[in-house]
Short mmCIF file of N, CA, C and O in Angstrom, two decimals:
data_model
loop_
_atom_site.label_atom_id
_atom_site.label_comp_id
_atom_site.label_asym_id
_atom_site.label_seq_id
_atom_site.Cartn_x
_atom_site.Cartn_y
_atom_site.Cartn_z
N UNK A 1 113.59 123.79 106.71
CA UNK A 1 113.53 123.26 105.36
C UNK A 1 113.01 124.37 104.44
O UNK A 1 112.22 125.17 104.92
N UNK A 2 113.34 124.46 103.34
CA UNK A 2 112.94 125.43 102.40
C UNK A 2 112.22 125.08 101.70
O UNK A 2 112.14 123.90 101.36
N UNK A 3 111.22 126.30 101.12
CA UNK A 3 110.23 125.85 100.42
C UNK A 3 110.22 124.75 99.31
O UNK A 3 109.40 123.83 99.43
N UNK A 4 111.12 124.77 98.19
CA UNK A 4 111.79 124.09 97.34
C UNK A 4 111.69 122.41 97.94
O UNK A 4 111.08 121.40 97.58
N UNK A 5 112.60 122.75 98.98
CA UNK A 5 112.61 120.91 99.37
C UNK A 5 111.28 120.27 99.88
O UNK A 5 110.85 119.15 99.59
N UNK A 6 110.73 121.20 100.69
CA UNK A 6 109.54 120.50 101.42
C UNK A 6 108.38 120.70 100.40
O UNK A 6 107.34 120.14 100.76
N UNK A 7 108.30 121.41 99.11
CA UNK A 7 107.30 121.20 98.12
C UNK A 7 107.74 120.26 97.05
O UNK A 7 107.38 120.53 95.91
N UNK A 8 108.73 118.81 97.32
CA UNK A 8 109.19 118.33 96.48
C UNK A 8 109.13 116.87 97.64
O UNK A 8 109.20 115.72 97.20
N UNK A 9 108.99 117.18 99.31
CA UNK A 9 108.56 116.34 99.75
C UNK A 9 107.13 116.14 99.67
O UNK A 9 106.49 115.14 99.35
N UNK A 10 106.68 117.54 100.11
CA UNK A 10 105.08 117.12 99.64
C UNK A 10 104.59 116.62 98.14
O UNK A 10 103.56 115.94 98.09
N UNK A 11 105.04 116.81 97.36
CA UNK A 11 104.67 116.03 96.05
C UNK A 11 104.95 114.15 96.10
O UNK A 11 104.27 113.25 95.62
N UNK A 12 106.11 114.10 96.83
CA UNK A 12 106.68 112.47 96.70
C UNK A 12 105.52 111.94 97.70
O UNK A 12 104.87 111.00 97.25
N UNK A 13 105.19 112.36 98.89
CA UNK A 13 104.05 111.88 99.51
C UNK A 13 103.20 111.80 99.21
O UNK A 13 102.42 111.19 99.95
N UNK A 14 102.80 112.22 98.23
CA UNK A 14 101.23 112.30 97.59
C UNK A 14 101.27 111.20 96.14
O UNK A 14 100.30 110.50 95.84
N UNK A 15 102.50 111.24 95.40
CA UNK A 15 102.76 110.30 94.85
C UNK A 15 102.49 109.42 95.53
O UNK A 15 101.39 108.92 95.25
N UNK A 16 103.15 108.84 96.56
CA UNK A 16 103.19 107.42 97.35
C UNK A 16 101.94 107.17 97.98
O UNK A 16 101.55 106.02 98.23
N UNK A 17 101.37 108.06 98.20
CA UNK A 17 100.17 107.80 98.36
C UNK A 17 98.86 107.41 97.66
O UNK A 17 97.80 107.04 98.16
N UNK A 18 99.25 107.63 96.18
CA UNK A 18 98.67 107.45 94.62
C UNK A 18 98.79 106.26 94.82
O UNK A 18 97.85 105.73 95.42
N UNK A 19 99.54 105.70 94.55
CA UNK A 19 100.65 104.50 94.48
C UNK A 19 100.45 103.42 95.38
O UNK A 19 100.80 102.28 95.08
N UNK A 20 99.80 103.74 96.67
CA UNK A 20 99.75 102.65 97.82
C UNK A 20 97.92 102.96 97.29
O UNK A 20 97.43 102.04 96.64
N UNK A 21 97.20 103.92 97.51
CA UNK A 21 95.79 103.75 96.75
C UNK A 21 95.80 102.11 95.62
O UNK A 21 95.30 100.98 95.67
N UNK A 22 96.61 102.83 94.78
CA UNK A 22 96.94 102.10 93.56
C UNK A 22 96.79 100.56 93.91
O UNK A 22 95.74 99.93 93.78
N UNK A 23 97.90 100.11 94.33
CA UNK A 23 98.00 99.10 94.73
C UNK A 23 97.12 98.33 95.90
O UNK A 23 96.85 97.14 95.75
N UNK A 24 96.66 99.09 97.10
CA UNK A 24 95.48 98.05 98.05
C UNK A 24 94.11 98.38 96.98
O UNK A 24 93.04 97.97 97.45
N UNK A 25 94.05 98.85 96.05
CA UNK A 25 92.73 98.93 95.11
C UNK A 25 93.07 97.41 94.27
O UNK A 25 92.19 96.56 94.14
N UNK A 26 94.26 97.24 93.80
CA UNK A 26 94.40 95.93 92.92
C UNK A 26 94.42 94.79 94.04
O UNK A 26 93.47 94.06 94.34
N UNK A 27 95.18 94.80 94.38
CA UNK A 27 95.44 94.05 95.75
C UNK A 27 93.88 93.49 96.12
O UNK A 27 93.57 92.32 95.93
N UNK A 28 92.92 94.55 96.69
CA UNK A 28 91.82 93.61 97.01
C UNK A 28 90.85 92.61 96.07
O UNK A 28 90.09 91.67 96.33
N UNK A 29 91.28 93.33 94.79
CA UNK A 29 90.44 92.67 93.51
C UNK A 29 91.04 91.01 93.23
O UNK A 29 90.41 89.96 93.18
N UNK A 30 92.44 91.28 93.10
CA UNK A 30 93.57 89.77 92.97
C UNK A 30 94.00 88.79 93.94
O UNK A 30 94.18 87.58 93.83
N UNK A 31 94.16 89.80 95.16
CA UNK A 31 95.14 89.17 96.18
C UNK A 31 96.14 88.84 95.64
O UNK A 31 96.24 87.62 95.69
N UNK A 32 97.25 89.47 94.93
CA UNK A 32 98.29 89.11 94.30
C UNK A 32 99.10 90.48 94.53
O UNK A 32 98.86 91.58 94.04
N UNK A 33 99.97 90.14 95.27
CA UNK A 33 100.94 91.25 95.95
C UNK A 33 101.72 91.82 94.51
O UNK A 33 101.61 92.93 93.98
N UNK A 34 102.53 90.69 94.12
CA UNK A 34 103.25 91.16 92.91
C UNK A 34 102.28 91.77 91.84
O UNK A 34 102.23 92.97 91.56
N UNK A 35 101.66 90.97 91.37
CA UNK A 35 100.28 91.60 90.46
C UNK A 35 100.02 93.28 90.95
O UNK A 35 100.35 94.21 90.20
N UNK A 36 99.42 93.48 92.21
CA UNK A 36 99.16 94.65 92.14
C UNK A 36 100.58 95.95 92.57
O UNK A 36 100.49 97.13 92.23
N UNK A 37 101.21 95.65 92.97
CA UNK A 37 102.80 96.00 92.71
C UNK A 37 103.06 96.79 91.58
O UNK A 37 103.39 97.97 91.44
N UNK A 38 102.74 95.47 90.48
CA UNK A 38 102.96 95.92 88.86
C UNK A 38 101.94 96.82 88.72
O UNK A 38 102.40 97.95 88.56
N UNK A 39 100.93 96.78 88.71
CA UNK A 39 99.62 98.08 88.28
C UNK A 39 100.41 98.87 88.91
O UNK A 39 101.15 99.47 88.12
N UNK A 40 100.63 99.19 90.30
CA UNK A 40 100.94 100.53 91.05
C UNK A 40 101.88 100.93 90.53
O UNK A 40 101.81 102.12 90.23
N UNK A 41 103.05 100.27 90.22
CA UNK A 41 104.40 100.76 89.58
C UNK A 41 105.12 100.84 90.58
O UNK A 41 105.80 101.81 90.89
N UNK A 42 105.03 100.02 91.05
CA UNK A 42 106.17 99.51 93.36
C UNK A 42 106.25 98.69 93.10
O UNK A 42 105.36 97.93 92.72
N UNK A 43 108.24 98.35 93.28
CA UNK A 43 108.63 97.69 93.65
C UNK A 43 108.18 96.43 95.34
O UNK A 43 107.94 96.92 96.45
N UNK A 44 108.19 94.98 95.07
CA UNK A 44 107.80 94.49 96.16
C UNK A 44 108.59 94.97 96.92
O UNK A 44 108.00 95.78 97.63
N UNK A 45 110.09 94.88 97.26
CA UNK A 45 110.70 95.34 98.59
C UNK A 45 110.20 96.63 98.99
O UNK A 45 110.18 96.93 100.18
N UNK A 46 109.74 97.54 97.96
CA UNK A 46 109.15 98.90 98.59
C UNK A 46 107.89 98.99 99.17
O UNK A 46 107.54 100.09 99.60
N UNK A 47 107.21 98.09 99.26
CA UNK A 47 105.78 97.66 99.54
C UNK A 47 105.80 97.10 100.63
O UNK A 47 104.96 97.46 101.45
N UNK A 48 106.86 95.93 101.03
CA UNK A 48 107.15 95.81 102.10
C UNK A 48 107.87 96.79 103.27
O UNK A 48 107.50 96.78 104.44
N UNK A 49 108.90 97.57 102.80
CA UNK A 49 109.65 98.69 103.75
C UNK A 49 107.87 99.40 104.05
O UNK A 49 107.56 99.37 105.24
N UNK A 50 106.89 99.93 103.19
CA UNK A 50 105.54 101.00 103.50
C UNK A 50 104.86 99.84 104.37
O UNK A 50 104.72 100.22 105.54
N UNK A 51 104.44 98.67 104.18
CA UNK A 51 104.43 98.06 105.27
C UNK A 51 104.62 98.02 106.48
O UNK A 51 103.98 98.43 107.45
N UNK A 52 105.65 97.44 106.33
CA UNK A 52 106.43 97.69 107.88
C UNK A 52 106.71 99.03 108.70
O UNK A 52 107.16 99.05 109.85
N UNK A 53 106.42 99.97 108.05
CA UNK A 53 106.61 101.43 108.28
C UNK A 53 105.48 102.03 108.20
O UNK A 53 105.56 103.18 108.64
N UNK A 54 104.26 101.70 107.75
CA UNK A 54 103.00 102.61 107.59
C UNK A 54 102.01 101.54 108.01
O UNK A 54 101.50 100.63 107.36
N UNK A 55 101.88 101.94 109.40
CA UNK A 55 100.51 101.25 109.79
C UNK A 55 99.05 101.16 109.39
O UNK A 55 98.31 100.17 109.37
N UNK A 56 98.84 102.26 109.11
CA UNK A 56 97.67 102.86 108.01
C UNK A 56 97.79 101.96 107.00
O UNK A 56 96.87 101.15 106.91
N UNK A 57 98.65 101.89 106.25
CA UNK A 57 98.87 100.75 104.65
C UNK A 57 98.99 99.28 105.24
O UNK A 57 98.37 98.35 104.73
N UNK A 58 99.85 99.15 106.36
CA UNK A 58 99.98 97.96 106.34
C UNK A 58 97.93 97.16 107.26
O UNK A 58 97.36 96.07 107.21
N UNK A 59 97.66 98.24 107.77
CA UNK A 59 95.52 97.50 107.84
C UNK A 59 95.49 97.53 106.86
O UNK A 59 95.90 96.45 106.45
N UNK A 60 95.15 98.40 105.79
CA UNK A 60 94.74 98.70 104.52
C UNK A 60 94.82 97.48 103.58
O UNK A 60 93.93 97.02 102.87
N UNK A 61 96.18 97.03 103.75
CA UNK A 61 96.68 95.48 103.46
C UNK A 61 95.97 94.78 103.57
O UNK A 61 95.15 94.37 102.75
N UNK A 62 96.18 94.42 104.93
CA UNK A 62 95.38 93.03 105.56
C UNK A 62 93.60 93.40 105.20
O UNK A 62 92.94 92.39 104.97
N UNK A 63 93.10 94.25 105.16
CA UNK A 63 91.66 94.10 105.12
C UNK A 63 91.70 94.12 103.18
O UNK A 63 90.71 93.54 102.72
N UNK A 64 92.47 94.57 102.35
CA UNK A 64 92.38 94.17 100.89
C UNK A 64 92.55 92.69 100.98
O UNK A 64 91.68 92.13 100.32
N UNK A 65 93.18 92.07 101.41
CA UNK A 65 93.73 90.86 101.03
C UNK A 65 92.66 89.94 101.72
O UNK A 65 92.78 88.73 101.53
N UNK A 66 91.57 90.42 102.53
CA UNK A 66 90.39 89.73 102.89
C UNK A 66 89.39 90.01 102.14
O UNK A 66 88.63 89.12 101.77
N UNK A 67 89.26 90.97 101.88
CA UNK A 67 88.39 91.42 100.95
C UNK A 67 88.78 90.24 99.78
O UNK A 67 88.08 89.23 99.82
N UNK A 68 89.72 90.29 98.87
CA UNK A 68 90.30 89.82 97.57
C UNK A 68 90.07 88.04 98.21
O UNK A 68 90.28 87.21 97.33
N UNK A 69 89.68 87.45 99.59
CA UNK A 69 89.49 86.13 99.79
C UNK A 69 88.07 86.16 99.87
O UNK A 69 87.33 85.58 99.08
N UNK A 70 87.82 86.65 100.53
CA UNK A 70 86.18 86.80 100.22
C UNK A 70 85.07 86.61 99.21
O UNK A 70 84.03 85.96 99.24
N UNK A 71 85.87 87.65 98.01
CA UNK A 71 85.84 87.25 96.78
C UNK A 71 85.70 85.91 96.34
O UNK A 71 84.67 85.33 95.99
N UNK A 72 87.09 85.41 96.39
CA UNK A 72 87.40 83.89 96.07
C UNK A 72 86.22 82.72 96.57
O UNK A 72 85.43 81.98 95.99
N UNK A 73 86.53 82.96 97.76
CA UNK A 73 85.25 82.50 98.31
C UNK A 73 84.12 82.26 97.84
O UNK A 73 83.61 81.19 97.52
N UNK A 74 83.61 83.61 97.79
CA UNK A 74 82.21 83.66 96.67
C UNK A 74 82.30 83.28 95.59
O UNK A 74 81.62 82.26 95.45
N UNK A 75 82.88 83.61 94.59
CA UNK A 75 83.37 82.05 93.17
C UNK A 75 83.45 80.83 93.73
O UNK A 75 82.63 80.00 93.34
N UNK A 76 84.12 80.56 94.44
CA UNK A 76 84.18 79.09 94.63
C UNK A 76 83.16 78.52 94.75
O UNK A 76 83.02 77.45 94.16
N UNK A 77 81.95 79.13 95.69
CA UNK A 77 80.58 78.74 96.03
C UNK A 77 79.85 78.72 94.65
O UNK A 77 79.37 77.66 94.23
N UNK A 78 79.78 79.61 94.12
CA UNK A 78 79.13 79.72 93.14
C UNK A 78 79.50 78.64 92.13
O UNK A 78 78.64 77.92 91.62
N UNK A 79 80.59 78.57 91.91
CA UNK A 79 81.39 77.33 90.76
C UNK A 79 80.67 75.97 91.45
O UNK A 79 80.66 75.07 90.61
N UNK A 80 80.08 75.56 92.66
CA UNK A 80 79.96 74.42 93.18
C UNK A 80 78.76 74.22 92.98
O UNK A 80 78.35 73.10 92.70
N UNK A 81 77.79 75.48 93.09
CA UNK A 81 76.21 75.23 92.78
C UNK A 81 76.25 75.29 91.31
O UNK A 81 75.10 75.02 90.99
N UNK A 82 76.84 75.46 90.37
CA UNK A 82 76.83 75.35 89.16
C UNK A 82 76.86 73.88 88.83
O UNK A 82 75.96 73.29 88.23
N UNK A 83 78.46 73.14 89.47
CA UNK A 83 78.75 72.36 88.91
C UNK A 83 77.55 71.24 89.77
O UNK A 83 77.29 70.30 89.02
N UNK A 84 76.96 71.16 90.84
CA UNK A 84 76.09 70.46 91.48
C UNK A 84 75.01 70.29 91.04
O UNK A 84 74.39 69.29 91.40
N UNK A 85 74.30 71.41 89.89
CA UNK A 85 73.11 71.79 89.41
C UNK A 85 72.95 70.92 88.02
O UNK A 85 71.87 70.76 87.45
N UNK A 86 74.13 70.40 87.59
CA UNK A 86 74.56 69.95 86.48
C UNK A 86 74.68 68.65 86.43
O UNK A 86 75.09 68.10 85.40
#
């Protein structure tokens, strides 16, 4: 491979790697796949193909999307001692 191509692969990887950052950073805040999709600027089917293809992203996933319930969780509790206190 020549320099040219493989310094134009190394740039797209590092993009995508911006990009999947991007997105398991929104992702754990929302839990909203599409939602954080849109911040990252990825398409869902492309999120799914890095998925299914990047084991690294696809934990990264699953532990955002616990994280982002966890969350929920903790509001919910909190919304209940509020509304109980009342």
């Amino acid at each position: 491979m020549d320099e040219d191509v493989s310094g134009k692969c190394s740039l797209r990887r590092e993009q995508s790697w911006e990009r999947k950052k991007r997105f398991l950073e929104h992702l754990s805040v929302s839990g909203n796949i599409s939602e954080a999709g849109r911040v990252a600027e990825v398409r869902r089917s492309t999120l799914y193909l890095w998925k299914d293809t990047d084991k690294e992203f696809s934990s990264r996933w699953e532990e955002a999307l616990e994280e982002a319930a966890d969350a929920l969780e903790a509001e919910a509790r909190r919304c209940v001692l509020i509304f109980t206190e009342n």
